[in-house]
mmCIF file of C-alpha atoms and ligand atoms in Angstrom:
data_model
loop_
_atom_site.group_PDB
_atom_site.id
_atom_site.type_symbol
_atom_site.label_atom_id
_atom_site.label_comp_id
_atom_site.label_asym_id
_atom_site.label_seq_id
_atom_site.Cartn_x
_atom_site.Cartn_y
_atom_site.Cartn_z
ATOM 1 C CA MET A 1 -11.109 26.464 -41.214
ATOM 2 C CA ALA A 2 -10.546 22.929 -42.232
ATOM 3 C CA LYS A 3 -12.922 20.337 -40.427
ATOM 4 C CA ILE A 4 -11.508 18.678 -37.451
ATOM 5 C CA LYS A 5 -11.272 14.654 -37.810
ATOM 6 C CA THR A 6 -8.597 13.571 -35.496
ATOM 7 C CA ILE A 7 -7.629 15.155 -32.155
ATOM 8 C CA GLY A 8 -4.003 14.516 -30.676
ATOM 9 C CA LEU A 9 -3.842 14.331 -26.914
ATOM 10 C CA LEU A 10 -0.895 14.888 -24.989
ATOM 11 C CA THR A 11 0.277 15.517 -21.237
ATOM 12 C CA SER A 12 3.360 17.717 -20.496
ATOM 13 C CA GLY A 13 5.385 19.044 -17.781
ATOM 14 C CA GLY A 14 5.010 18.114 -14.307
ATOM 15 C CA ASP A 15 2.567 15.290 -13.566
ATOM 16 C CA ALA A 16 -0.622 16.125 -11.501
ATOM 17 C CA PRO A 17 -3.250 13.701 -9.854
ATOM 18 C CA GLY A 18 -6.256 13.902 -12.253
ATOM 19 C CA MET A 19 -4.490 14.105 -15.526
ATOM 20 C CA ASN A 20 -5.719 10.263 -16.087
ATOM 21 C CA ALA A 21 -9.272 11.347 -15.390
ATOM 22 C CA ALA A 22 -8.783 14.226 -18.241
ATOM 23 C CA ILE A 23 -7.162 11.923 -20.575
ATOM 24 C CA ARG A 24 -9.869 9.562 -20.389
ATOM 25 C CA ALA A 25 -12.558 12.489 -20.612
ATOM 26 C CA VAL A 26 -11.237 13.922 -23.561
ATOM 27 C CA THR A 27 -10.808 10.688 -25.513
ATOM 28 C CA ARG A 28 -14.122 9.428 -24.575
ATOM 29 C CA SER A 29 -15.930 12.875 -25.311
ATOM 30 C CA ALA A 30 -13.981 13.033 -28.680
ATOM 31 C CA ILE A 31 -15.130 9.449 -29.781
ATOM 32 C CA TYR A 32 -18.699 10.311 -28.516
ATOM 33 C CA SER A 33 -18.529 13.278 -30.707
ATOM 34 C CA GLY A 34 -17.343 11.315 -33.979
ATOM 35 C CA PHE A 35 -13.635 12.306 -33.731
ATOM 36 C CA LYS A 36 -10.566 9.888 -34.028
ATOM 37 C CA VAL A 37 -8.275 10.368 -31.004
ATOM 38 C CA LYS A 38 -4.273 9.721 -31.200
ATOM 39 C CA GLY A 39 -2.537 9.629 -27.703
ATOM 40 C CA ILE A 40 0.761 11.253 -28.007
ATOM 41 C CA TYR A 41 3.358 9.657 -25.291
ATOM 42 C CA ARG A 42 5.921 11.958 -23.435
ATOM 43 C CA GLY A 43 4.541 15.127 -24.187
ATOM 44 C CA TYR A 44 5.931 17.471 -26.914
ATOM 45 C CA ARG A 45 8.889 15.230 -27.208
ATOM 46 C CA GLY A 46 6.824 12.284 -28.336
ATOM 47 C CA LEU A 47 5.112 14.742 -30.968
ATOM 48 C CA ILE A 48 8.819 15.231 -32.141
ATOM 49 C CA THR A 49 10.031 11.652 -31.887
ATOM 50 C CA ASP A 50 6.492 10.148 -33.420
ATOM 51 C CA GLU A 51 5.454 8.383 -30.235
ATOM 52 C CA ILE A 52 1.404 8.355 -31.384
ATOM 53 C CA VAL A 53 -1.038 5.634 -31.162
ATOM 54 C CA ASP A 54 -4.525 5.421 -31.996
ATOM 55 C CA PHE A 55 -6.783 5.763 -28.799
ATOM 56 C CA LYS A 56 -9.962 3.964 -28.550
ATOM 57 C CA THR A 57 -12.334 3.925 -25.562
ATOM 58 C CA GLN A 58 -10.684 0.977 -23.987
ATOM 59 C CA ASN A 59 -7.122 2.779 -23.967
ATOM 60 C CA VAL A 60 -8.774 4.672 -21.037
ATOM 61 C CA SER A 61 -10.346 2.028 -19.117
ATOM 62 C CA ASN A 62 -9.675 1.848 -15.478
ATOM 63 C CA ILE A 63 -7.416 4.828 -15.195
ATOM 64 C CA VAL A 64 -9.719 7.486 -13.601
ATOM 65 C CA HIS A 65 -8.321 6.660 -10.006
ATOM 66 C CA HIS A 66 -4.802 6.322 -10.879
ATOM 67 C CA GLY A 67 -2.342 9.262 -10.227
ATOM 68 C CA GLY A 68 0.613 10.145 -12.834
ATOM 69 C CA THR A 69 -0.348 9.919 -16.556
ATOM 70 C CA ILE A 70 -0.555 6.827 -18.675
ATOM 71 C CA LEU A 71 0.433 9.124 -21.715
ATOM 72 C CA LYS A 72 3.852 9.559 -19.687
ATOM 73 C CA THR A 73 5.154 13.434 -19.287
ATOM 74 C CA ALA A 74 8.548 14.971 -20.205
ATOM 75 C CA ARG A 75 10.251 18.233 -20.635
ATOM 76 C CA CYS A 76 11.506 18.882 -24.098
ATOM 77 C CA LYS A 77 14.270 21.320 -24.975
ATOM 78 C CA GLU A 78 13.806 20.904 -28.715
ATOM 79 C CA PHE A 79 10.299 21.946 -28.630
ATOM 80 C CA THR A 80 11.371 25.556 -27.447
ATOM 81 C CA THR A 81 13.161 26.035 -30.846
ATOM 82 C CA PRO A 82 11.691 26.949 -34.027
ATOM 83 C CA GLU A 83 13.237 23.691 -35.862
ATOM 84 C CA GLY A 84 11.752 21.367 -32.944
ATOM 85 C CA ARG A 85 8.309 22.865 -33.478
ATOM 86 C CA GLN A 86 8.458 22.375 -37.417
ATOM 87 C CA GLN A 87 9.528 18.659 -36.765
ATOM 88 C CA ALA A 88 6.673 18.470 -34.325
ATOM 89 C CA TYR A 89 4.170 19.872 -36.919
ATOM 90 C CA ASP A 90 5.447 17.862 -39.845
ATOM 91 C CA VAL A 91 4.870 14.497 -37.548
ATOM 92 C CA MET A 92 1.613 15.680 -36.354
ATOM 93 C CA ARG A 93 0.508 16.376 -40.213
ATOM 94 C CA SER A 94 1.872 12.717 -40.906
ATOM 95 C CA HIS A 95 -0.645 11.306 -38.493
ATOM 96 C CA GLU A 96 -3.338 13.304 -39.819
ATOM 97 C CA ILE A 97 -4.129 15.302 -36.508
ATOM 98 C CA ASP A 98 -5.901 18.373 -37.151
ATOM 99 C CA ALA A 99 -6.064 19.609 -33.593
ATOM 100 C CA LEU A 100 -4.272 19.269 -30.138
ATOM 101 C CA VAL A 101 -5.346 18.969 -26.490
ATOM 102 C CA VAL A 102 -2.610 19.650 -24.404
ATOM 103 C CA ILE A 103 -2.739 18.861 -20.585
ATOM 104 C CA GLY A 104 -0.040 20.517 -18.607
ATOM 105 C CA GLY A 105 0.676 23.589 -16.638
ATOM 106 C CA ASP A 106 2.070 27.078 -17.219
ATOM 107 C CA GLY A 107 5.275 25.869 -19.466
ATOM 108 C CA SER A 108 3.229 23.480 -21.490
ATOM 109 C CA LEU A 109 0.474 25.779 -22.418
ATOM 110 C CA SER A 110 3.430 28.606 -23.219
ATOM 111 C CA GLY A 111 4.819 26.038 -25.582
ATOM 112 C CA ALA A 112 1.076 25.371 -26.937
ATOM 113 C CA ARG A 113 0.700 29.174 -27.593
ATOM 114 C CA GLU A 114 4.143 29.398 -29.356
ATOM 115 C CA PHE A 115 2.964 26.293 -31.504
ATOM 116 C CA ALA A 116 -0.414 27.912 -32.236
ATOM 117 C CA GLY A 117 1.402 31.157 -33.401
ATOM 118 C CA GLU A 118 3.427 29.494 -35.801
ATOM 119 C CA PHE A 119 1.128 27.133 -37.527
ATOM 120 C CA ASP A 120 -2.583 26.939 -38.222
ATOM 121 C CA ILE A 121 -3.688 24.532 -35.621
ATOM 122 C CA PRO A 122 -6.582 24.716 -33.161
ATOM 123 C CA ILE A 123 -5.016 23.905 -29.521
ATOM 124 C CA VAL A 124 -7.025 23.674 -26.386
ATOM 125 C CA GLY A 125 -5.381 23.478 -23.001
ATOM 126 C CA LEU A 126 -6.358 21.766 -19.822
ATOM 127 C CA PRO A 127 -4.854 23.206 -16.659
ATOM 128 C CA GLY A 128 -2.994 20.414 -15.336
ATOM 129 C CA THR A 129 -0.792 21.358 -12.158
ATOM 130 C CA ILE A 130 -0.685 20.732 -8.610
ATOM 131 C CA ASP A 131 0.391 24.416 -8.281
ATOM 132 C CA ASN A 132 -2.963 26.207 -9.052
ATOM 133 C CA ASP A 133 -1.106 29.046 -10.590
ATOM 134 C CA LEU A 134 -2.888 29.336 -13.804
ATOM 135 C CA TYR A 135 -4.669 32.548 -14.364
ATOM 136 C CA GLY A 136 -8.556 32.448 -15.419
ATOM 137 C CA THR A 137 -9.407 29.278 -13.417
ATOM 138 C CA ASP A 138 -10.313 28.852 -9.787
ATOM 139 C CA HIS A 139 -8.870 25.434 -9.700
ATOM 140 C CA THR A 140 -5.995 23.569 -11.649
ATOM 141 C CA ILE A 141 -6.456 19.537 -12.005
ATOM 142 C CA GLY A 142 -4.310 18.033 -9.270
ATOM 143 C CA TYR A 143 -4.561 20.848 -6.855
ATOM 144 C CA ASP A 144 -7.079 19.646 -4.500
ATOM 145 C CA THR A 145 -5.335 16.325 -4.253
ATOM 146 C CA ALA A 146 -2.134 17.748 -3.454
ATOM 147 C CA LEU A 147 -3.742 19.893 -1.015
ATOM 148 C CA ASN A 148 -5.262 16.970 0.678
ATOM 149 C CA THR A 149 -1.841 15.184 0.679
ATOM 150 C CA ILE A 150 -0.326 18.371 2.361
ATOM 151 C CA MET A 151 -2.878 18.045 5.238
ATOM 152 C CA TRP A 152 -2.280 14.533 5.782
ATOM 153 C CA CYS A 153 1.626 14.991 6.158
ATOM 154 C CA VAL A 154 0.920 17.896 8.247
ATOM 155 C CA ASP A 155 -1.388 16.180 10.626
ATOM 156 C CA ARG A 156 1.387 13.762 11.157
ATOM 157 C CA ILE A 157 4.228 16.097 11.532
ATOM 158 C CA ARG A 158 2.049 17.838 14.114
ATOM 159 C CA ASP A 159 2.146 14.877 16.604
ATOM 160 C CA THR A 160 5.964 15.325 16.787
ATOM 161 C CA ALA A 161 6.228 18.746 16.759
ATOM 162 C CA SER A 162 4.123 19.123 19.800
ATOM 163 C CA SER A 163 5.739 16.546 21.903
ATOM 164 C CA HIS A 164 9.032 18.394 21.205
ATOM 165 C CA GLU A 165 8.311 21.986 21.476
ATOM 166 C CA ARG A 166 10.028 23.016 18.221
ATOM 167 C CA LEU A 167 9.307 25.336 15.273
ATOM 168 C CA PHE A 168 8.667 23.270 12.261
ATOM 169 C CA PHE A 169 8.966 24.559 8.627
ATOM 170 C CA ILE A 170 7.256 22.568 6.123
ATOM 171 C CA GLU A 171 8.014 23.454 2.420
ATOM 172 C CA VAL A 172 5.462 22.571 -0.076
ATOM 173 C CA MET A 173 5.398 22.915 -3.967
ATOM 174 C CA GLY A 174 4.247 25.933 -5.760
ATOM 175 C CA ARG A 175 6.784 27.127 -7.795
ATOM 176 C CA ASN A 176 6.396 30.928 -6.813
ATOM 177 C CA ALA A 177 2.719 30.460 -5.804
ATOM 178 C CA GLY A 178 1.639 30.469 -2.345
ATOM 179 C CA PHE A 179 -1.859 28.427 -2.985
ATOM 180 C CA LEU A 180 -0.815 25.207 -1.508
ATOM 181 C CA ALA A 181 1.206 26.705 1.520
ATOM 182 C CA LEU A 182 -1.870 29.100 2.479
ATOM 183 C CA ASN A 183 -4.878 26.846 1.991
ATOM 184 C CA GLY A 184 -2.721 23.923 3.316
ATOM 185 C CA ALA A 185 -1.825 25.685 6.510
ATOM 186 C CA ILE A 186 -5.721 26.653 7.043
ATOM 187 C CA ALA A 187 -6.649 22.914 6.306
ATOM 188 C CA SER A 188 -3.996 21.696 8.609
ATOM 189 C CA GLY A 189 -4.326 24.275 11.548
ATOM 190 C CA ALA A 190 -0.615 25.424 10.856
ATOM 191 C CA GLU A 191 0.410 28.506 12.687
ATOM 192 C CA ALA A 192 1.256 30.399 9.531
ATOM 193 C CA ALA A 193 2.020 30.303 5.880
ATOM 194 C CA ILE A 194 5.113 31.855 4.366
ATOM 195 C CA ILE A 195 4.364 32.786 0.733
ATOM 196 C CA PRO A 196 5.845 34.775 -2.154
ATOM 197 C CA GLU A 197 3.036 36.852 -2.807
ATOM 198 C CA ILE A 198 3.349 39.029 0.146
ATOM 199 C CA SER A 199 6.916 38.918 0.852
ATOM 200 C CA THR A 200 7.366 42.430 -0.139
ATOM 201 C CA GLU A 201 4.525 43.776 2.094
ATOM 202 C CA VAL A 202 5.958 42.319 5.211
ATOM 203 C CA ASP A 203 8.690 40.508 6.894
ATOM 204 C CA GLN A 204 6.753 37.262 7.111
ATOM 205 C CA LEU A 205 9.369 35.600 9.618
ATOM 206 C CA ALA A 206 9.664 38.478 11.955
ATOM 207 C CA GLU A 207 6.124 38.861 12.076
ATOM 208 C CA LEU A 208 5.770 35.026 12.953
ATOM 209 C CA ILE A 209 8.335 35.020 15.633
ATOM 210 C CA GLN A 210 6.650 38.463 17.319
ATOM 211 C CA ASN A 211 3.222 37.783 16.949
ATOM 212 C CA GLY A 212 2.381 33.984 17.052
ATOM 213 C CA PHE A 213 5.260 31.705 17.910
ATOM 214 C CA ARG A 214 6.642 33.479 21.119
ATOM 215 C CA LYS A 215 3.519 34.675 22.650
ATOM 216 C CA SER A 216 1.665 31.627 23.411
ATOM 217 C CA LYS A 217 2.875 28.657 21.786
ATOM 218 C CA ASN A 218 5.468 26.002 22.657
ATOM 219 C CA SER A 219 5.702 24.707 19.172
ATOM 220 C CA SER A 220 4.680 25.925 15.757
ATOM 221 C CA ILE A 221 4.138 24.470 12.377
ATOM 222 C CA VAL A 222 4.540 26.889 9.396
ATOM 223 C CA LEU A 223 4.056 26.063 5.731
ATOM 224 C CA VAL A 224 6.562 27.520 3.295
ATOM 225 C CA ALA A 225 6.072 27.833 -0.243
ATOM 226 C CA GLU A 226 9.422 26.798 -2.146
ATOM 227 C CA SER A 227 10.454 30.154 -3.644
ATOM 228 C CA PRO A 228 13.835 32.027 -4.045
ATOM 229 C CA ILE A 229 11.926 35.047 -2.963
ATOM 230 C CA THR A 230 11.509 33.872 0.572
ATOM 231 C CA GLY A 231 14.485 31.368 0.526
ATOM 232 C CA GLY A 232 11.973 28.497 0.988
ATOM 233 C CA ALA A 233 12.214 26.423 4.293
ATOM 234 C CA MET A 234 15.876 25.880 4.227
ATOM 235 C CA GLY A 235 16.577 29.745 3.742
ATOM 236 C CA LEU A 236 14.225 30.579 6.422
ATOM 237 C CA ALA A 237 15.455 28.134 8.987
ATOM 238 C CA GLU A 238 18.985 29.488 8.223
ATOM 239 C CA ARG A 239 17.615 33.006 9.185
ATOM 240 C CA VAL A 240 16.097 31.755 12.272
ATOM 241 C CA ARG A 241 19.275 30.319 13.365
ATOM 242 C CA LYS A 242 21.116 33.530 12.824
ATOM 243 C CA GLU A 243 18.506 35.949 14.029
ATOM 244 C CA TYR A 244 16.673 33.931 16.618
ATOM 245 C CA PRO A 245 19.084 31.371 18.003
ATOM 246 C CA GLN A 246 16.966 30.720 21.207
ATOM 247 C CA TYR A 247 14.536 28.601 18.720
ATOM 248 C CA ASP A 248 14.840 25.166 17.782
ATOM 249 C CA VAL A 249 14.011 25.101 14.288
ATOM 250 C CA ARG A 250 13.268 21.728 11.816
ATOM 251 C CA VAL A 251 12.898 21.558 8.233
ATOM 252 C CA THR A 252 10.617 19.023 6.455
ATOM 253 C CA ILE A 253 10.497 19.308 2.624
ATOM 254 C CA LEU A 254 7.390 17.499 1.132
ATOM 255 C CA GLY A 255 8.752 17.392 -2.320
ATOM 256 C CA HIS A 256 7.400 14.901 -4.826
ATOM 257 C CA LEU A 257 5.133 13.123 -2.064
ATOM 258 C CA GLN A 258 2.683 16.153 -3.231
ATOM 259 C CA ARG A 259 2.345 14.769 -6.721
ATOM 260 C CA GLY A 260 1.295 11.374 -6.222
ATOM 261 C CA GLY A 261 -1.667 9.338 -5.172
ATOM 262 C CA SER A 262 -5.088 8.623 -6.273
ATOM 263 C CA PRO A 263 -6.947 11.835 -7.269
ATOM 264 C CA THR A 264 -9.790 13.194 -4.931
ATOM 265 C CA ALA A 265 -13.402 13.078 -6.117
ATOM 266 C CA GLN A 266 -13.002 16.916 -6.704
ATOM 267 C CA ASP A 267 -10.061 16.508 -9.055
ATOM 268 C CA ARG A 268 -11.481 13.579 -10.910
ATOM 269 C CA ILE A 269 -14.717 15.567 -11.374
ATOM 270 C CA LEU A 270 -12.857 18.773 -12.319
ATOM 271 C CA ALA A 271 -10.843 16.919 -14.922
ATOM 272 C CA SER A 272 -13.795 15.095 -16.499
ATOM 273 C CA ARG A 273 -15.867 18.100 -16.904
ATOM 274 C CA MET A 274 -12.822 20.153 -18.478
ATOM 275 C CA GLY A 275 -12.060 17.134 -20.604
ATOM 276 C CA ALA A 276 -15.428 16.951 -21.827
ATOM 277 C CA ALA A 277 -15.270 20.856 -22.429
ATOM 278 C CA ALA A 278 -12.162 20.741 -24.476
ATOM 279 C CA VAL A 279 -14.053 18.640 -26.965
ATOM 280 C CA ASP A 280 -16.805 20.890 -26.998
ATOM 281 C CA ALA A 281 -14.484 24.053 -27.424
ATOM 282 C CA LEU A 282 -13.093 22.451 -30.424
ATOM 283 C CA LEU A 283 -16.741 21.726 -31.832
ATOM 284 C CA GLU A 284 -17.426 25.537 -31.261
ATOM 285 C CA GLY A 285 -14.382 26.691 -33.285
ATOM 286 C CA GLN A 286 -12.531 27.735 -30.307
ATOM 287 C CA ARG A 287 -8.700 27.816 -30.570
ATOM 288 C CA ASN A 288 -5.706 28.517 -28.394
ATOM 289 C CA VAL A 289 -7.623 28.605 -25.061
ATOM 290 C CA MET A 290 -7.209 26.864 -21.847
ATOM 291 C CA ILE A 291 -10.544 25.481 -20.302
ATOM 292 C CA GLY A 292 -11.053 27.157 -16.692
ATOM 293 C CA ASP A 293 -13.624 27.033 -14.120
ATOM 294 C CA ALA A 294 -14.540 30.376 -12.590
ATOM 295 C CA ASN A 295 -17.268 30.045 -10.059
ATOM 296 C CA ASP A 296 -18.054 26.392 -10.876
ATOM 297 C CA GLU A 297 -18.770 27.511 -14.489
ATOM 298 C CA ILE A 298 -16.540 26.243 -17.313
ATOM 299 C CA VAL A 299 -14.915 29.247 -19.305
ATOM 300 C CA TYR A 300 -12.612 29.594 -22.190
ATOM 301 C CA VAL A 301 -9.326 31.560 -20.986
ATOM 302 C CA PRO A 302 -7.089 32.684 -23.877
ATOM 303 C CA PHE A 303 -3.451 31.349 -23.528
ATOM 304 C CA ASN A 304 -2.026 34.680 -23.294
ATOM 305 C CA LYS A 305 -4.137 35.554 -20.122
ATOM 306 C CA ALA A 306 -3.564 32.026 -18.505
ATOM 307 C CA ILE A 307 0.009 32.036 -18.450
ATOM 308 C CA LYS A 308 0.261 35.866 -17.076
ATOM 309 C CA LYS A 309 1.924 34.534 -13.987
ATOM 310 C CA ASP A 310 0.114 36.972 -11.819
ATOM 311 C CA LYS A 311 -2.658 35.031 -10.470
ATOM 312 C CA PRO A 312 -3.805 36.701 -7.303
ATOM 313 C CA ILE A 313 -4.041 35.071 -3.852
ATOM 314 C CA ASP A 314 -6.769 35.793 -1.894
ATOM 315 C CA HIS A 315 -6.190 38.151 0.740
ATOM 316 C CA ASP A 316 -9.252 37.197 2.953
ATOM 317 C CA LEU A 317 -7.588 33.885 3.348
ATOM 318 C CA VAL A 318 -4.320 35.336 4.691
ATOM 319 C CA ASP A 319 -6.162 37.278 7.091
ATOM 320 C CA THR A 320 -8.236 34.237 8.136
ATOM 321 C CA LEU A 321 -5.063 32.269 8.754
ATOM 322 C CA ARG A 322 -3.757 35.150 10.988
ATOM 323 C CA ARG A 323 -6.760 35.495 12.790
ATOM 324 C CA LEU A 324 -7.076 31.601 13.480
ATOM 325 C CA SER A 325 -3.463 31.304 14.763
ATOM 326 C CA ILE A 326 -3.516 33.562 17.898
HETATM 327 P P1 ADP B 401 4.673 22.737 -16.782
HETATM 328 O O1 ADP B 401 3.958 22.508 -17.973
HETATM 329 O O2 ADP B 401 4.531 21.757 -15.672
HETATM 330 O O3 ADP B 401 4.861 24.233 -16.272
HETATM 331 P P2 ADP B 401 7.556 22.944 -17.963
HETATM 332 O O4 ADP B 401 7.645 24.581 -17.478
HETATM 333 O O5 ADP B 401 8.625 22.110 -17.669
HETATM 334 O O6 ADP B 401 6.237 22.656 -17.204
HETATM 335 O O7 ADP B 401 7.266 23.045 -19.825
HETATM 336 C C1 ADP B 401 7.032 21.872 -20.237
HETATM 337 C C2 ADP B 401 7.375 22.003 -21.609
HETATM 338 O O8 ADP B 401 6.779 22.740 -22.231
HETATM 339 C C3 ADP B 401 8.804 22.214 -21.708
HETATM 340 O O9 ADP B 401 9.824 21.077 -21.578
HETATM 341 C C4 ADP B 401 8.917 22.677 -22.995
HETATM 342 O O10 ADP B 401 8.948 21.514 -24.121
HETATM 343 C C5 ADP B 401 7.398 23.365 -23.169
HETATM 344 N N1 ADP B 401 7.769 25.037 -23.217
HETATM 345 C C6 ADP B 401 7.586 25.314 -22.124
HETATM 346 N N2 ADP B 401 7.604 26.761 -22.348
HETATM 347 C C7 ADP B 401 7.908 26.884 -23.542
HETATM 348 C C8 ADP B 401 7.822 28.136 -24.420
HETATM 349 N N3 ADP B 401 7.957 29.395 -24.093
HETATM 350 N N4 ADP B 401 8.153 27.913 -26.061
HETATM 351 C C9 ADP B 401 8.062 26.688 -26.433
HETATM 352 N N5 ADP B 401 7.872 25.346 -25.545
HETATM 353 C C10 ADP B 401 7.660 25.846 -24.233
#
């Protein structure tokens, strides 16, 4: 394997708070270890359209506390084609980039796996997504901040919910994963979370109406993970209006609010540790792995495993929420 001299760095897909802390950590750790760093703007698109600049330590000054990503991010259709990836490879080589660090979610790491399968490039991924849906890591960069934002929002909605005696469905992000909804519900004292992972086991709406909402509560807050399987908050509200018309139901969709804001200490520290670990991984000759944290230890997770899309939800948490909402 050729010796790595220059590392290219990009952020891709949905932005997540803490990506800047990761960019800073990769850049500084790489320079510390004697590598050159090139920042690639707008994800894979910038690799194809040649938006690449030299990164020095000062390029990443004063960014650790900012949400979003200074490298910008994009979704790029061309990169999903062999021709697009060939073009990306040619541009990469013209800049003498020998290895890549990709910060992004499930899609971005799928792209990295494709790219690494076609060309002889070491690629290390960092899990940058608020959804926490990558397998092999307990936490993804941005998840903790999004969870705190959700908690903050639900606290405020609760004030109006309890004044009006209503059923509130609050939809949170997650792209078919219930981590934000479930832990957001526990953190904010919501009555229930409706999540895709258990949708085949129980009719969560019927259970909510029968067990919780009707028995002892005049108003209820339910966190709903966005999902075509459960219908999301809108779909569930529609069902309530048809099946349980006696209830006054309201929907709030938190949407992009959840992506913004200054990262929490936990996300900054996670991003910093993972960024440094990405450089260690390249120094050790690792390739095509995502950096994960498992029981507070850094681990290397092969791309194939990370993007398997079946990260399990913790059923103890589901049970805890049920017990606390009586
Ligand atoms: P995220 O990384 O947040 O999951 P996306 O799913 O939008 O975001 O993926 C980001 C980008 O990664 C896509 O726009 C595309 O360029 C690239 N990508 C995703 N899946 C693949 C794939 N199977 N092959 C090649 N590139 C992919």
